[in-house]
Coordinates of C-alpha atoms in Angstrom, one line a residue:
Chain A
X975 CA -18.0 -94.3 21.1
X976 CA -14.8 -96.1 21.7
X977 CA -14.4 -96.9 18.0
X978 CA -14.9 -93.3 17.1
X979 CA -12.4 -92.1 19.7
X980 CA -9.9 -94.6 18.7
X981 CA -10.2 -93.7 15.0
X982 CA -10.0 -90.0 15.7
X983 CA -6.9 -90.4 17.8
X984 CA -5.1 -92.5 15.3
X985 CA -6.3 -91.6 11.8
X986 CA -5.6 -88.0 11.1
X987 CA -7.8 -87.9 8.0
X988 CA -10.8 -87.3 10.1
X989 CA -9.4 -84.3 11.9
X990 CA -7.9 -82.6 8.9
X991 CA -9.8 -79.7 7.8
X992 CA -9.3 -79.8 4.1
X993 CA -11.8 -77.1 3.5
X994 CA -14.6 -79.3 2.3
X995 CA -18.0 -79.0 3.8
X996 CA -21.3 -80.7 3.3
X997 CA -23.5 -78.8 0.9
X998 CA -26.0 -78.4 3.8
X999 CA -23.6 -76.2 5.7
X1000 CA -22.6 -73.7 3.0
X1001 CA -21.3 -71.0 5.3
X1002 CA -17.8 -71.1 6.2
X1003 CA -16.4 -70.6 9.7
X1004 CA -13.0 -69.3 9.0
X1005 CA -14.1 -65.7 9.0
X1006 CA -12.4 -62.8 10.5
X1007 CA -14.7 -61.6 13.2
X1008 CA -16.3 -63.6 16.0
X1009 CA -19.6 -62.2 15.2
X1010 CA -19.5 -63.3 11.6
X1011 CA -18.4 -66.7 12.7
X1012 CA -21.3 -67.0 15.1
X1013 CA -23.7 -65.9 12.5
X1014 CA -22.4 -68.3 10.0
X1015 CA -22.6 -71.2 12.4
X1016 CA -26.1 -70.3 13.4
X1017 CA -27.1 -70.3 9.7
X1018 CA -25.4 -73.6 9.1
X1019 CA -27.1 -75.2 12.0
X1020 CA -30.5 -73.8 10.9
X1021 CA -30.1 -75.2 7.5
X1022 CA -29.1 -78.6 8.8
X1023 CA -31.9 -78.7 11.3
X1024 CA -34.5 -77.7 8.8
X1025 CA -33.3 -80.4 6.4
X1026 CA -33.7 -82.9 9.2
X1027 CA -37.2 -81.6 10.0
X1028 CA -38.2 -81.7 6.4
X1029 CA -37.0 -85.3 6.0
X1030 CA -38.8 -86.3 9.2
X1031 CA -42.0 -84.9 7.9
X1032 CA -41.5 -86.6 4.5
X1033 CA -41.0 -89.9 6.3
X1034 CA -44.1 -89.4 8.5
X1035 CA -46.1 -88.6 5.4
X1036 CA -44.8 -91.6 3.6
X1037 CA -45.7 -93.8 6.5
X1038 CA -49.1 -92.3 6.9
X1039 CA -50.0 -92.9 3.3
X1040 CA -48.5 -96.3 3.4
X1041 CA -45.8 -95.9 0.8
X1042 CA -43.9 -98.6 2.4
X1043 CA -42.0 -99.6 -0.7
X1044 CA -40.4 -96.1 -0.9
X1045 CA -39.3 -96.3 2.7
X1046 CA -37.9 -99.7 2.3
X1047 CA -36.0 -98.7 -0.8
X1048 CA -34.7 -95.6 0.9
X1049 CA -33.4 -97.6 3.9
X1050 CA -32.0 -100.3 1.7
X1051 CA -30.1 -97.8 -0.4
X1052 CA -28.8 -95.8 2.5
X1053 CA -27.4 -98.8 4.4
X1054 CA -25.9 -100.1 1.1
X1055 CA -24.1 -96.9 0.6
X1056 CA -22.9 -96.8 4.1
X1057 CA -21.7 -100.3 4.3
X1058 CA -19.8 -100.3 1.1
X1059 CA -18.7 -96.9 0.2
X1060 CA -18.0 -95.3 3.6
X1061 CA -16.2 -98.4 4.9
X1062 CA -14.1 -98.4 1.8
X1063 CA -13.0 -94.8 2.5
X1064 CA -12.5 -95.6 6.2
X1065 CA -10.3 -98.6 5.4
X1066 CA -8.4 -96.6 2.9
X1067 CA -7.6 -94.0 5.5
X1068 CA -6.6 -96.6 8.1
X1069 CA -4.2 -98.2 5.7
X1070 CA -2.7 -94.9 4.8
X1071 CA -2.1 -94.1 8.5
X1072 CA -0.4 -97.4 9.3
X1073 CA 1.3 -97.6 6.0
X1074 CA -0.1 -100.9 5.1
X1075 CA 0.2 -102.0 1.5
X1076 CA -3.0 -103.4 0.1
X1077 CA -4.0 -104.4 -3.4
X1078 CA -7.4 -103.7 -4.9
X1079 CA -8.4 -107.3 -5.3
X1080 CA -8.0 -108.1 -1.6
X1081 CA -9.7 -104.9 -0.7
X1082 CA -12.6 -105.6 -3.0
X1083 CA -13.0 -109.1 -1.5
X1084 CA -12.9 -107.7 2.1
X1085 CA -15.4 -104.8 1.4
X1086 CA -17.7 -107.1 -0.6
X1087 CA -17.9 -109.6 2.3
X1088 CA -18.2 -107.0 4.9
X1089 CA -21.0 -105.2 3.0
X1090 CA -23.0 -108.2 2.1
X1091 CA -22.9 -109.8 5.5
X1092 CA -23.9 -106.4 6.9
X1093 CA -26.9 -106.1 4.6
X1094 CA -28.0 -109.5 5.4
X1095 CA -27.6 -109.0 9.2
X1096 CA -29.4 -105.7 9.2
X1097 CA -32.2 -106.2 6.7
X1098 CA -32.9 -109.9 7.2
X1099 CA -31.8 -112.2 9.9
X1100 CA -28.6 -112.6 11.7
X1101 CA -27.0 -113.4 15.1
X1102 CA -27.7 -110.7 17.5
X1103 CA -24.1 -109.9 18.4
X1104 CA -23.2 -109.5 14.8
X1105 CA -26.1 -107.2 14.1
X1106 CA -25.2 -105.1 17.1
X1107 CA -21.6 -104.9 15.9
X1108 CA -22.7 -103.8 12.4
X1109 CA -25.0 -101.2 13.8
X1110 CA -22.3 -99.9 16.0
X1111 CA -19.8 -99.7 13.1
X1112 CA -22.2 -97.9 10.9
X1113 CA -23.0 -95.3 13.6
X1114 CA -19.3 -94.8 14.2
X1115 CA -18.7 -94.2 10.4
X1116 CA -21.5 -91.7 10.3
X1117 CA -20.3 -89.9 13.3
X1118 CA -16.8 -89.8 11.8
X1119 CA -18.1 -88.2 8.7
X1120 CA -19.9 -85.6 10.7
X1121 CA -16.9 -84.8 12.7
X1122 CA -14.8 -84.3 9.6
X1123 CA -17.2 -82.3 7.6
X1124 CA -19.0 -80.1 10.0
X1125 CA -17.2 -77.0 11.1
X1126 CA -16.7 -76.6 14.8
X1127 CA -19.2 -74.2 16.1
X1128 CA -21.8 -75.6 13.8
X1129 CA -21.3 -79.0 15.2
X1130 CA -21.8 -77.9 18.8
X1131 CA -24.8 -75.9 17.8
X1132 CA -26.3 -78.7 15.9
X1133 CA -25.9 -81.0 18.8
X1134 CA -27.6 -78.6 21.1
X1135 CA -30.5 -77.8 18.7
X1136 CA -31.0 -81.4 17.8
X1137 CA -31.6 -82.4 21.4
X1138 CA -34.2 -79.6 21.8
X1139 CA -35.8 -80.8 18.6
X1140 CA -35.8 -84.4 19.7
X1141 CA -37.5 -83.3 22.9
X1142 CA -40.2 -81.4 21.0
X1143 CA -40.7 -83.9 18.3
X1144 CA -41.3 -86.8 20.7
X1145 CA -43.2 -85.2 23.5
X1146 CA -45.4 -82.5 21.9
X1147 CA -48.8 -83.8 20.8
X1148 CA -48.2 -82.5 17.2
X1149 CA -44.6 -83.6 17.0
X1150 CA -43.8 -85.6 13.9
X1151 CA -42.2 -88.4 15.9
X1152 CA -45.1 -88.7 18.2
X1153 CA -47.5 -88.9 15.2
X1154 CA -45.3 -91.6 13.8
X1155 CA -45.4 -93.5 17.1
X1156 CA -49.1 -93.3 17.4
X1157 CA -49.8 -94.2 13.9
X1158 CA -47.6 -97.2 14.2
X1159 CA -49.3 -98.1 17.4
X1160 CA -52.8 -97.9 15.9
X1161 CA -51.8 -100.0 13.0
X1162 CA -50.1 -102.5 15.1
X1163 CA -47.6 -103.2 12.4
X1164 CA -44.4 -105.1 12.3
X1165 CA -41.4 -103.0 11.9
X1166 CA -39.4 -101.9 9.0
X1167 CA -35.9 -103.2 8.8
X1168 CA -35.4 -100.2 10.9
X1169 CA -32.8 -98.5 12.6
X1170 CA -32.9 -99.7 16.0
X1171 CA -30.3 -101.2 18.2
X1172 CA -31.8 -103.7 20.6
X1173 CA -30.0 -105.1 23.5
X1174 CA -31.6 -108.5 23.7
X1175 CA -33.6 -110.8 21.7
X1176 CA -37.3 -110.4 22.4
X1177 CA -39.5 -113.3 22.1
X1178 CA -43.1 -112.6 22.1
X1179 CA -45.7 -115.2 22.4
X1180 CA -49.1 -114.6 21.1
X1181 CA -52.4 -115.2 22.9
X1182 CA -54.8 -117.9 22.1
X1183 CA -56.6 -116.8 19.0
X1184 CA -53.5 -116.1 17.0
X1185 CA -51.7 -119.1 18.1
X1186 CA -48.1 -118.6 18.8
X1187 CA -46.1 -116.0 17.0
X1188 CA -42.6 -115.4 17.7
X1189 CA -40.7 -112.5 16.6
X1190 CA -37.2 -111.5 16.8
X1191 CA -37.4 -107.9 17.6
X1192 CA -33.8 -107.6 17.1
X1193 CA -34.3 -107.1 13.5
X1194 CA -33.1 -103.7 13.5
X1195 CA -31.0 -102.1 11.0
X1196 CA -29.2 -99.0 10.8
X1197 CA -30.3 -96.1 8.9
X1198 CA -27.9 -93.5 8.7
X1199 CA -28.5 -91.1 5.9
X1200 CA -27.2 -92.2 2.7
X1201 CA -24.5 -90.0 1.4
X1202 CA -23.9 -89.6 -2.2
X1203 CA -20.6 -88.4 -3.1
X1204 CA -20.0 -86.4 -6.1
X1205 CA -16.5 -85.3 -6.7
X1206 CA -15.7 -84.7 -3.2
X1207 CA -18.9 -82.9 -2.3
X1208 CA -21.1 -84.7 0.0
X1209 CA -24.7 -84.5 -0.4
X1210 CA -26.6 -85.5 2.6
X1211 CA -29.9 -87.2 2.4
X1212 CA -31.7 -87.9 5.5
X1213 CA -33.7 -90.8 6.2
X1214 CA -35.1 -92.1 9.2
X1215 CA -36.1 -95.5 9.9
X1216 CA -38.7 -96.5 12.1
X1217 CA -39.3 -99.7 13.7
X1218 CA -42.4 -100.7 15.2
X1219 CA -42.4 -103.7 17.1
X1220 CA -45.5 -105.2 18.2
X1221 CA -46.3 -108.6 17.4
X1222 CA -49.9 -108.5 17.4
X1223 CA -50.9 -108.8 20.9
X1224 CA -51.9 -106.1 23.2
X1225 CA -51.1 -107.9 26.3
X1226 CA -47.5 -108.2 25.3
X1227 CA -45.2 -106.0 26.9
X1228 CA -42.1 -105.0 25.2
X1229 CA -39.1 -103.5 26.7
X1230 CA -39.2 -99.8 26.9
X1231 CA -37.9 -98.2 23.8
X1232 CA -36.9 -94.7 23.3
X1233 CA -37.7 -92.6 20.4
X1234 CA -35.1 -90.6 18.7
X1235 CA -34.8 -88.2 16.1
X1236 CA -35.3 -88.9 12.5
X1237 CA -33.8 -88.1 9.4
X1238 CA -30.6 -89.3 10.5
X1239 CA -32.0 -91.4 13.0
X1240 CA -34.3 -94.0 13.5
X1241 CA -37.2 -93.8 15.5
X1242 CA -38.1 -96.2 18.0
X1243 CA -40.8 -96.7 20.0
X1244 CA -41.8 -98.5 22.8
X1245 CA -44.9 -100.4 23.3
X1246 CA -46.9 -99.2 26.1
X1247 CA -46.4 -101.5 29.0
X1248 CA -49.5 -103.4 29.8
X1249 CA -49.6 -106.1 32.4
X1250 CA -48.7 -109.4 30.8
X1251 CA -51.0 -112.3 31.0
X1252 CA -49.8 -115.0 33.3
X1253 CA -48.8 -117.5 30.6
X1254 CA -46.9 -115.0 28.6
X1255 CA -43.4 -115.6 28.0
X1256 CA -41.2 -112.8 27.1
X1257 CA -37.9 -111.2 27.7
X1258 CA -37.5 -107.6 27.7
X1259 CA -34.8 -105.7 26.0
X1260 CA -34.1 -102.1 25.6
X1261 CA -34.1 -100.5 22.2
X1262 CA -32.2 -97.4 21.2
X1263 CA -32.3 -95.6 18.0
X1264 CA -29.2 -95.5 15.9
X1265 CA -29.4 -91.8 15.5
X1266 CA -28.7 -91.6 19.3
X1267 CA -25.6 -93.6 18.8
X1268 CA -24.5 -91.4 16.0
X1269 CA -24.9 -88.2 18.0
X1270 CA -23.3 -89.6 21.1
X1271 CA -20.4 -90.8 19.1
X1272 CA -20.2 -87.5 17.4
X1273 CA -20.0 -85.6 20.7
X1274 CA -17.3 -87.8 22.1
X1275 CA -15.4 -87.8 18.8
X1276 CA -15.5 -84.1 18.6
X1277 CA -14.3 -83.9 22.2
X1278 CA -11.3 -86.1 21.5
X1279 CA -10.5 -84.3 18.3
X1280 CA -10.7 -80.7 19.3
X1281 CA -10.3 -80.5 23.1
X1282 CA -7.0 -79.3 24.3
X1283 CA -7.4 -81.3 27.5
X1284 CA -7.0 -84.4 25.5
X1285 CA -8.1 -87.5 27.3
X1286 CA -9.6 -85.9 30.3
X1287 CA -12.2 -84.2 28.3
X1288 CA -13.0 -87.3 26.3
X1289 CA -13.3 -89.4 29.5
X1290 CA -15.6 -86.8 31.1
X1291 CA -17.9 -86.6 28.0
X1292 CA -17.9 -90.4 27.9
X1293 CA -19.0 -90.7 31.5
X1294 CA -21.5 -87.9 31.2
X1295 CA -23.2 -89.5 28.2
X1296 CA -23.4 -92.8 29.8
X1297 CA -24.9 -91.3 32.9
X1298 CA -27.4 -89.4 30.8
X1299 CA -28.3 -92.6 29.1
X1300 CA -28.8 -94.3 32.5
X1301 CA -31.1 -91.5 33.6
X1302 CA -33.1 -91.7 30.4
X1303 CA -33.5 -95.4 30.8
X1304 CA -34.6 -94.8 34.4
X1305 CA -37.2 -92.3 33.2
X1306 CA -38.3 -94.7 30.7
X1307 CA -38.8 -97.3 33.3
X1308 CA -40.9 -94.8 35.3
X1309 CA -43.0 -93.3 32.6
X1310 CA -43.2 -96.3 30.2
X1311 CA -43.7 -94.4 27.0
X1312 CA -41.6 -93.3 24.1
X1313 CA -39.0 -90.9 25.3
X1314 CA -36.3 -88.9 23.5
X1315 CA -33.0 -90.3 24.2
X1316 CA -30.9 -87.3 23.2
X1317 CA -31.7 -84.4 25.4
X1318 CA -30.3 -85.5 28.8
X1319 CA -27.2 -87.2 27.5
X1320 CA -26.3 -84.5 25.0
X1321 CA -26.9 -81.8 27.7
X1322 CA -24.7 -83.5 30.2
X1323 CA -22.1 -84.2 27.5
X1324 CA -22.0 -80.6 26.3
X1325 CA -21.9 -79.2 29.8
X1326 CA -19.1 -81.6 30.8
X1327 CA -17.2 -80.9 27.6
X1328 CA -17.1 -77.2 28.1
X1329 CA -16.6 -77.4 31.8
X1330 CA -13.8 -79.9 31.7
X1331 CA -12.0 -78.2 28.8
X1332 CA -12.1 -74.8 30.4
X1333 CA -12.0 -75.4 34.1
X1334 CA -10.7 -78.9 34.9
X1335 CA -8.0 -79.0 32.4
X1336 CA -5.9 -76.1 33.8
X1337 CA -6.3 -77.5 37.3
X1338 CA -5.3 -81.0 36.3
X1339 CA -2.4 -79.7 34.3
X1340 CA -1.1 -77.7 37.2
X1341 CA -1.5 -80.7 39.5
X1342 CA 0.4 -83.0 37.1
X1343 CA 3.1 -80.4 36.8
X1344 CA 3.8 -80.6 40.5
X1345 CA 2.8 -84.2 40.7
X1346 CA 0.2 -83.4 43.3
X1347 CA -2.6 -86.0 43.7
X1348 CA -6.1 -85.3 44.8
Chain B
X776 CA 11.1 -95.5 26.2
X777 CA 7.8 -95.4 24.3
X778 CA 5.8 -98.6 24.2
X779 CA 7.6 -100.3 27.1
X780 CA 7.1 -97.5 29.5
X781 CA 3.5 -96.9 28.3
X782 CA 2.4 -100.5 28.8
X783 CA 4.4 -100.9 32.0
X784 CA 2.9 -97.9 33.6
X785 CA -0.6 -98.6 32.4
X786 CA -0.5 -102.1 33.8
X787 CA 1.0 -100.9 37.0
X788 CA -1.6 -98.2 37.5
X789 CA -4.7 -99.9 36.3
X790 CA -3.9 -103.6 36.5
X791 CA -5.3 -104.5 39.9
X792 CA -8.3 -102.3 39.4
X793 CA -9.0 -103.7 36.0
X794 CA -8.8 -107.2 37.4
X795 CA -11.2 -106.3 40.2
X796 CA -13.6 -104.9 37.6
X797 CA -13.3 -107.9 35.3
X798 CA -13.8 -110.5 37.9
X799 CA -16.3 -109.0 40.2
X800 CA -18.2 -106.2 38.5
X801 CA -18.4 -106.7 34.7
X802 CA -20.8 -109.7 35.0
X803 CA -23.5 -107.8 36.7
X804 CA -24.9 -104.8 34.8
X805 CA -26.4 -103.2 37.9
X806 CA -22.9 -103.0 39.5
X807 CA -21.5 -101.5 36.3
X808 CA -24.2 -98.8 36.4
X809 CA -23.4 -98.0 40.0
X810 CA -19.7 -97.9 39.2
X811 CA -20.2 -95.4 36.4
X812 CA -22.5 -93.3 38.6
X813 CA -19.8 -93.3 41.2
X814 CA -17.3 -92.1 38.6
X815 CA -19.8 -89.4 37.6
X816 CA -20.1 -88.2 41.2
X817 CA -16.4 -87.9 41.5
X818 CA -16.3 -86.0 38.3
X819 CA -18.9 -83.5 39.5
X820 CA -16.9 -83.0 42.7
X821 CA -13.8 -82.3 40.6
X822 CA -15.7 -79.9 38.5
X823 CA -16.8 -77.9 41.4
X824 CA -13.4 -77.8 43.0
X825 CA -11.7 -76.7 39.7
X826 CA -14.4 -74.1 39.3
X827 CA -13.6 -72.6 42.7
X828 CA -9.8 -72.9 42.0
X829 CA -10.2 -71.2 38.6
X830 CA -12.1 -68.3 40.0
X831 CA -9.5 -67.8 42.7
X832 CA -6.7 -67.9 40.2
X833 CA -8.4 -65.4 38.0
X834 CA -8.7 -63.0 41.0
X835 CA -5.1 -63.5 42.1
X836 CA -1.8 -62.3 41.0
X837 CA -0.8 -64.5 38.1
X838 CA 2.9 -63.6 38.2
X839 CA 3.7 -64.6 41.7
X840 CA 4.5 -68.3 41.6
X841 CA 4.4 -68.8 45.3
X842 CA 0.9 -67.4 45.4
X843 CA -0.1 -69.8 42.6
X844 CA 1.4 -72.7 44.4
X845 CA -0.5 -71.7 47.6
X846 CA -3.7 -71.5 45.6
X847 CA -3.0 -74.9 44.1
X848 CA -2.5 -76.4 47.6
X849 CA -5.8 -74.8 48.6
X850 CA -7.4 -76.3 45.5
X851 CA -6.1 -79.7 46.4
X852 CA -7.5 -79.6 49.9
X853 CA -10.8 -78.2 48.7
X854 CA -11.0 -81.0 46.1
X855 CA -10.4 -83.7 48.7
X856 CA -13.1 -82.3 51.0
X857 CA -15.5 -82.0 48.1
X858 CA -14.8 -85.6 47.0
X859 CA -15.6 -86.9 50.4
X860 CA -18.7 -84.7 50.5
X861 CA -19.8 -86.2 47.2
X862 CA -19.1 -89.7 48.5
X863 CA -21.5 -88.9 51.3
X864 CA -24.0 -87.5 48.9
X865 CA -23.7 -90.6 46.8
X866 CA -24.3 -92.7 49.9
X867 CA -27.5 -90.8 50.6
X868 CA -28.7 -91.1 47.0
X869 CA -28.0 -94.9 47.0
X870 CA -29.9 -95.4 50.2
X871 CA -32.9 -93.6 48.7
X872 CA -32.6 -95.4 45.5
X873 CA -32.4 -98.7 47.2
X874 CA -35.5 -98.0 49.2
X875 CA -37.3 -97.0 45.9
X876 CA -36.0 -100.1 44.1
X877 CA -37.2 -102.3 46.9
X878 CA -40.6 -100.7 46.8
X879 CA -41.2 -101.2 43.1
X880 CA -39.6 -104.6 42.7
X881 CA -41.4 -107.8 43.4
X882 CA -38.7 -109.4 45.4
X883 CA -38.2 -109.1 49.1
X884 CA -34.5 -108.6 49.1
X885 CA -32.5 -105.8 47.6
X886 CA -30.8 -106.7 44.3
X887 CA -27.5 -105.3 45.6
X888 CA -26.4 -105.0 49.2
X889 CA -25.0 -101.9 50.8
X890 CA -21.6 -103.5 51.1
X891 CA -21.4 -104.3 47.5
X892 CA -22.5 -100.8 46.7
X893 CA -19.8 -99.4 48.9
X894 CA -17.2 -101.5 47.1
X895 CA -18.5 -100.6 43.7
X896 CA -18.8 -96.9 44.4
X897 CA -15.4 -96.8 45.9
X898 CA -14.0 -98.4 42.8
X899 CA -15.9 -96.0 40.6
X900 CA -14.4 -93.1 42.4
X901 CA -11.0 -94.7 42.2
X902 CA -11.2 -95.4 38.5
X903 CA -12.1 -91.9 37.7
X904 CA -9.6 -90.4 40.0
X905 CA -6.8 -92.6 38.7
X906 CA -7.8 -92.0 35.1
X907 CA -7.9 -88.3 35.4
X908 CA -4.5 -88.3 37.2
X909 CA -2.6 -90.5 34.9
X910 CA -4.1 -90.8 31.4
X911 CA -2.6 -87.7 29.9
X912 CA 0.8 -88.8 31.4
X913 CA 0.4 -92.2 29.8
X914 CA -0.5 -90.8 26.4
X915 CA 2.6 -88.6 26.6
X916 CA 4.8 -91.5 27.5
X917 CA 4.0 -93.2 24.2
X918 CA 5.8 -90.6 22.2
X919 CA 9.5 -89.9 22.0
X920 CA 11.2 -87.8 24.7
X921 CA 13.7 -87.8 27.5
X922 CA 12.3 -87.8 31.0
X923 CA 13.7 -85.2 33.3
X924 CA 15.9 -83.5 30.8
X925 CA 15.5 -80.1 32.5
X926 CA 16.6 -81.5 35.8
X927 CA 13.4 -83.0 37.0
X928 CA 13.1 -86.4 38.4
X929 CA 13.7 -89.3 36.0
X930 CA 11.2 -91.5 37.7
X931 CA 8.2 -89.3 36.8
X932 CA 6.3 -92.0 34.9
X933 CA 6.8 -94.9 37.2
X934 CA 6.2 -93.0 40.3
X935 CA 3.0 -91.6 38.8
X936 CA 1.9 -95.1 38.0
X937 CA 2.5 -96.4 41.5
X938 CA 0.8 -93.4 43.0
X939 CA -2.2 -93.9 40.8
X940 CA -2.4 -97.5 41.8
X941 CA -2.3 -96.6 45.4
X942 CA -5.0 -94.0 45.0
X943 CA -7.4 -96.3 43.1
X944 CA -7.1 -99.0 45.7
X945 CA -7.4 -96.4 48.5
X946 CA -10.6 -95.0 47.1
X947 CA -12.0 -98.4 47.1
X948 CA -11.1 -99.0 50.7
X949 CA -12.3 -95.6 51.7
X950 CA -15.6 -96.3 50.0
X951 CA -16.1 -99.5 52.0
X952 CA -15.1 -98.0 55.3
X953 CA -17.1 -94.8 54.7
X954 CA -20.3 -96.6 53.8
X955 CA -20.0 -98.9 56.7
X956 CA -19.4 -96.0 59.1
X957 CA -22.4 -94.2 57.7
X958 CA -24.6 -97.2 58.1
X959 CA -23.6 -97.6 61.8
X960 CA -23.5 -93.8 62.4
X961 CA -19.8 -94.0 63.5
X962 CA -18.8 -90.5 62.6
X963 CA -15.3 -90.8 63.9
X964 CA -14.7 -93.4 61.2
X965 CA -15.9 -91.0 58.6
X966 CA -13.6 -88.4 60.0
X967 CA -10.7 -90.8 59.9
X968 CA -11.4 -91.5 56.2
X969 CA -11.4 -87.9 55.4
X970 CA -8.3 -87.3 57.4
X971 CA -6.4 -90.2 55.7
X972 CA -7.5 -88.9 52.2
X973 CA -6.2 -85.4 53.2
X974 CA -3.0 -87.0 54.5
X975 CA -2.3 -88.9 51.3
X976 CA -2.9 -85.9 49.1
X977 CA -0.8 -83.6 51.3
X978 CA 2.0 -86.2 51.2
X979 CA 2.2 -85.7 47.5
X980 CA 3.2 -82.1 48.1
X981 CA 6.7 -83.4 48.9
X982 CA 7.1 -84.8 45.4
X983 CA 9.5 -85.3 43.7
X984 CA 11.0 -86.7 46.9
X985 CA 9.2 -89.9 46.2
X986 CA 10.3 -91.6 49.4
X987 CA 8.4 -89.0 51.3
X988 CA 5.2 -89.6 49.5
X989 CA 5.1 -93.1 48.1
X990 CA 6.2 -95.0 51.1
X991 CA 3.8 -93.4 53.6
X992 CA 1.0 -93.7 51.0
X993 CA 1.5 -97.4 50.8
X994 CA 1.6 -97.7 54.5
X995 CA -1.8 -95.9 54.7
X996 CA -2.9 -98.3 51.9
X997 CA -2.1 -101.3 54.0
X998 CA -3.8 -99.9 57.1
X999 CA -6.9 -99.0 55.1
X1000 CA -6.9 -102.4 53.5
X1001 CA -7.0 -104.1 56.8
X1002 CA -9.7 -101.8 58.1
X1003 CA -11.8 -102.3 55.0
X1004 CA -11.4 -106.0 55.2
X1005 CA -12.7 -106.1 58.8
X1006 CA -15.5 -103.6 57.9
X1007 CA -16.6 -105.9 55.1
X1008 CA -17.0 -108.7 57.6
X1009 CA -13.6 -110.4 57.2
X1010 CA -11.5 -111.7 60.0
X1011 CA -8.4 -113.8 60.4
X1012 CA -10.5 -116.9 60.7
X1013 CA -12.4 -116.2 57.5
X1014 CA -9.2 -115.5 55.7
X1015 CA -7.7 -118.8 56.9
X1016 CA -10.7 -120.7 55.8
X1017 CA -10.8 -119.0 52.5
X1018 CA -7.2 -119.5 51.7
X1019 CA -7.2 -123.2 52.6
X1020 CA -10.5 -123.7 50.7
X1021 CA -12.3 -124.9 53.7
X1022 CA -14.9 -122.1 54.0
X1023 CA -18.2 -124.0 53.9
X1024 CA -20.4 -121.0 53.1
X1025 CA -18.2 -120.0 50.2
X1026 CA -18.0 -123.5 48.9
X1027 CA -21.8 -124.1 49.2
X1028 CA -22.5 -120.8 47.4
X1029 CA -20.3 -121.8 44.6
X1030 CA -21.3 -125.5 44.5
X1031 CA -17.8 -126.7 44.7
X1032 CA -16.7 -129.8 46.5
X1033 CA -14.2 -129.4 49.2

C-alpha cells in the first residue's frame, strides 16, 4: 500500500485521465447528468464483475477437470506479462517524472534481470523475503493500473461489489471459491505456483508412513491478470491462481489461510485445523491472496489520488484496512476455515474514506487554520 | 524553505515517537497490532466528533465568523471528551480481550501486560493524533511559498511541529496514567487526565501567541511525564540504578554483566 501511495503522489502518469479506459468498462463517466453517470458506472461495474465471475467459473471448471497445464500456462503467462511489461511502463514513467536520462540498453538489462529473478522466485524457489517483495511489487503495479484506467465511480462501485461477491463466493455452499477449496481439499494436492502471499515459511513434517516430507509453503506466486496491450487499449484477462497447500498429512495443521476472490485474485485456502500429533513439527504462517493486496492497494491509492483531504484520508483508509485485516485474521483464528479477506477491510476502508473526506477534512482544515489542537 | 523545513519539522514532530516505536514496539507484532487498534479508536472518536461538528455547522449561520469560531471551540472540546471516552472504551475492550486471550492460550501468563498495553495504546492515540494534525502541514511545507505573507505568524511550521511532539508524548503519558487509574479505580486520576487534555487543547486557542500555548503545554508534559513514570512503577531509586547500570533486575533480564 505504501508503494502505491508513494507512486500516486509522485508520478503523475497514474492520476492523469487521458481518456483511455479498459475495454471492460466501455461506458464513460464524463456525462452531463448525475443520473447518466450513475447508470454508466453501474453498467461498468456490472460488466467488470461478470467478467470476474466468468473467469472464476472457468478456473473452477479447469481445476475440476484437471486441466492443470492450462492453468499453469495461464499463470505463467500472466506473471510474465506483469513482471516485464508493466514494470517497463512503470519505470518509464518514474524516469519521466524525475527527469532521469536512461538508455535502452541499461533499461533492457535492468528489466530482464528484474523479470527473470521474479519469475524464478515466484514460480520456483527463492528466499522468502524476495518472494514477498516481488508479490508486493506486482500487486502494487496491478493496483496502479486499475487506479489509472478505471473511472471514479466505477472503481468505488467495483470495490463494494467485489467484497460482496467475495463474501458470497467463499461462504455460500455453491459458491465457486468454496467449490474450489473443497475440491482441492478432497484431492489433497500440492499447490500451483499460485498467488498467495505467505508470511512465514511453513515446514510440514509427515507422519510415519510417508516418511518425512517437507514443503515450503511459501511457494506462492502472484497472479494478477495478464494484460495484453494493443495500441493503448488494455484488454483484461482474468486469472486466478489457487494454491492448495497440504502436504499430505491430515494431522498437519497449517496456518489459517484466507480465501479471496478470483480472476484477479488468487484463492487461498486454509487447511482445516486439526490437532497436531505430538511429534509434529510445524510453524504456522498466515497466507493471504494477492488479489486482496491488489484491492487494498487500489483503495488506498484511489484515496490518495482523488481525495481532497489529501494525507488525512489516505492515513484513515490505511488504518481502516489494517484493522479490517486484523479483525479478519481474528475471525480466522476463531472459525478456522477459509474466509473472505475482502469484505471487512474494504467496508471499513470505504466507510472511512467517505467519512473522512466529507466530515473530518473540513473539521481538520478549520482546526489547522486557527492552529487549534485536539 | 522546502526540504530543510520539511525534514526539520518532520523529525521534530515524529522523531521521539518514531524512536519509541522502533526500539520498543516494532519487534513485537502483538504490540504493533494494539498500536494500530489504538490509532483506529482515536480515528473513530475523531469521526464522531467531526460528524457532530459538521451537523451543527450546517444548521448554523455560515456567514457569521464569530459563530463559526464558537462552533469550532465547541467541536474541539467535544472531540477531547470523545477521545477520552474512546480511550476508556479501548481499555474495557482490552480487558475483555486479554481475558479471552488468556482463556484460549496455553500459557498461564498474559502475553502482554496491562502496563505495556497502556503504553502502546497511548502511543497509538498519539501517533494518529499527531499525524492528523501535522501531515498536511508538512506536505505543504515541501513546496514553495512564504510563511505568513498575509500577516500571520512566521513560525507556523515550527510551532506546529513542537506542538505535535508535545501532543504525541502527552497522549502516551495520558494513556499510561489513565489505564493505571482505571485498574486501581482511582477516578480522580481519570478526571485529572481528562482535565489536562482539555487544558492543553484550550491553551491552543491562544495561538498564534505561541508563548501562551507552547510553554504551558510543555510544563504539563513534564508533569505528566513524572506522573506516568511513577505510575509505571518507576522511582528515583530505579532511575538512579538504571542510569548507573546497576539495576540487577534489568541486567539479569538482559543477560548483561555489570
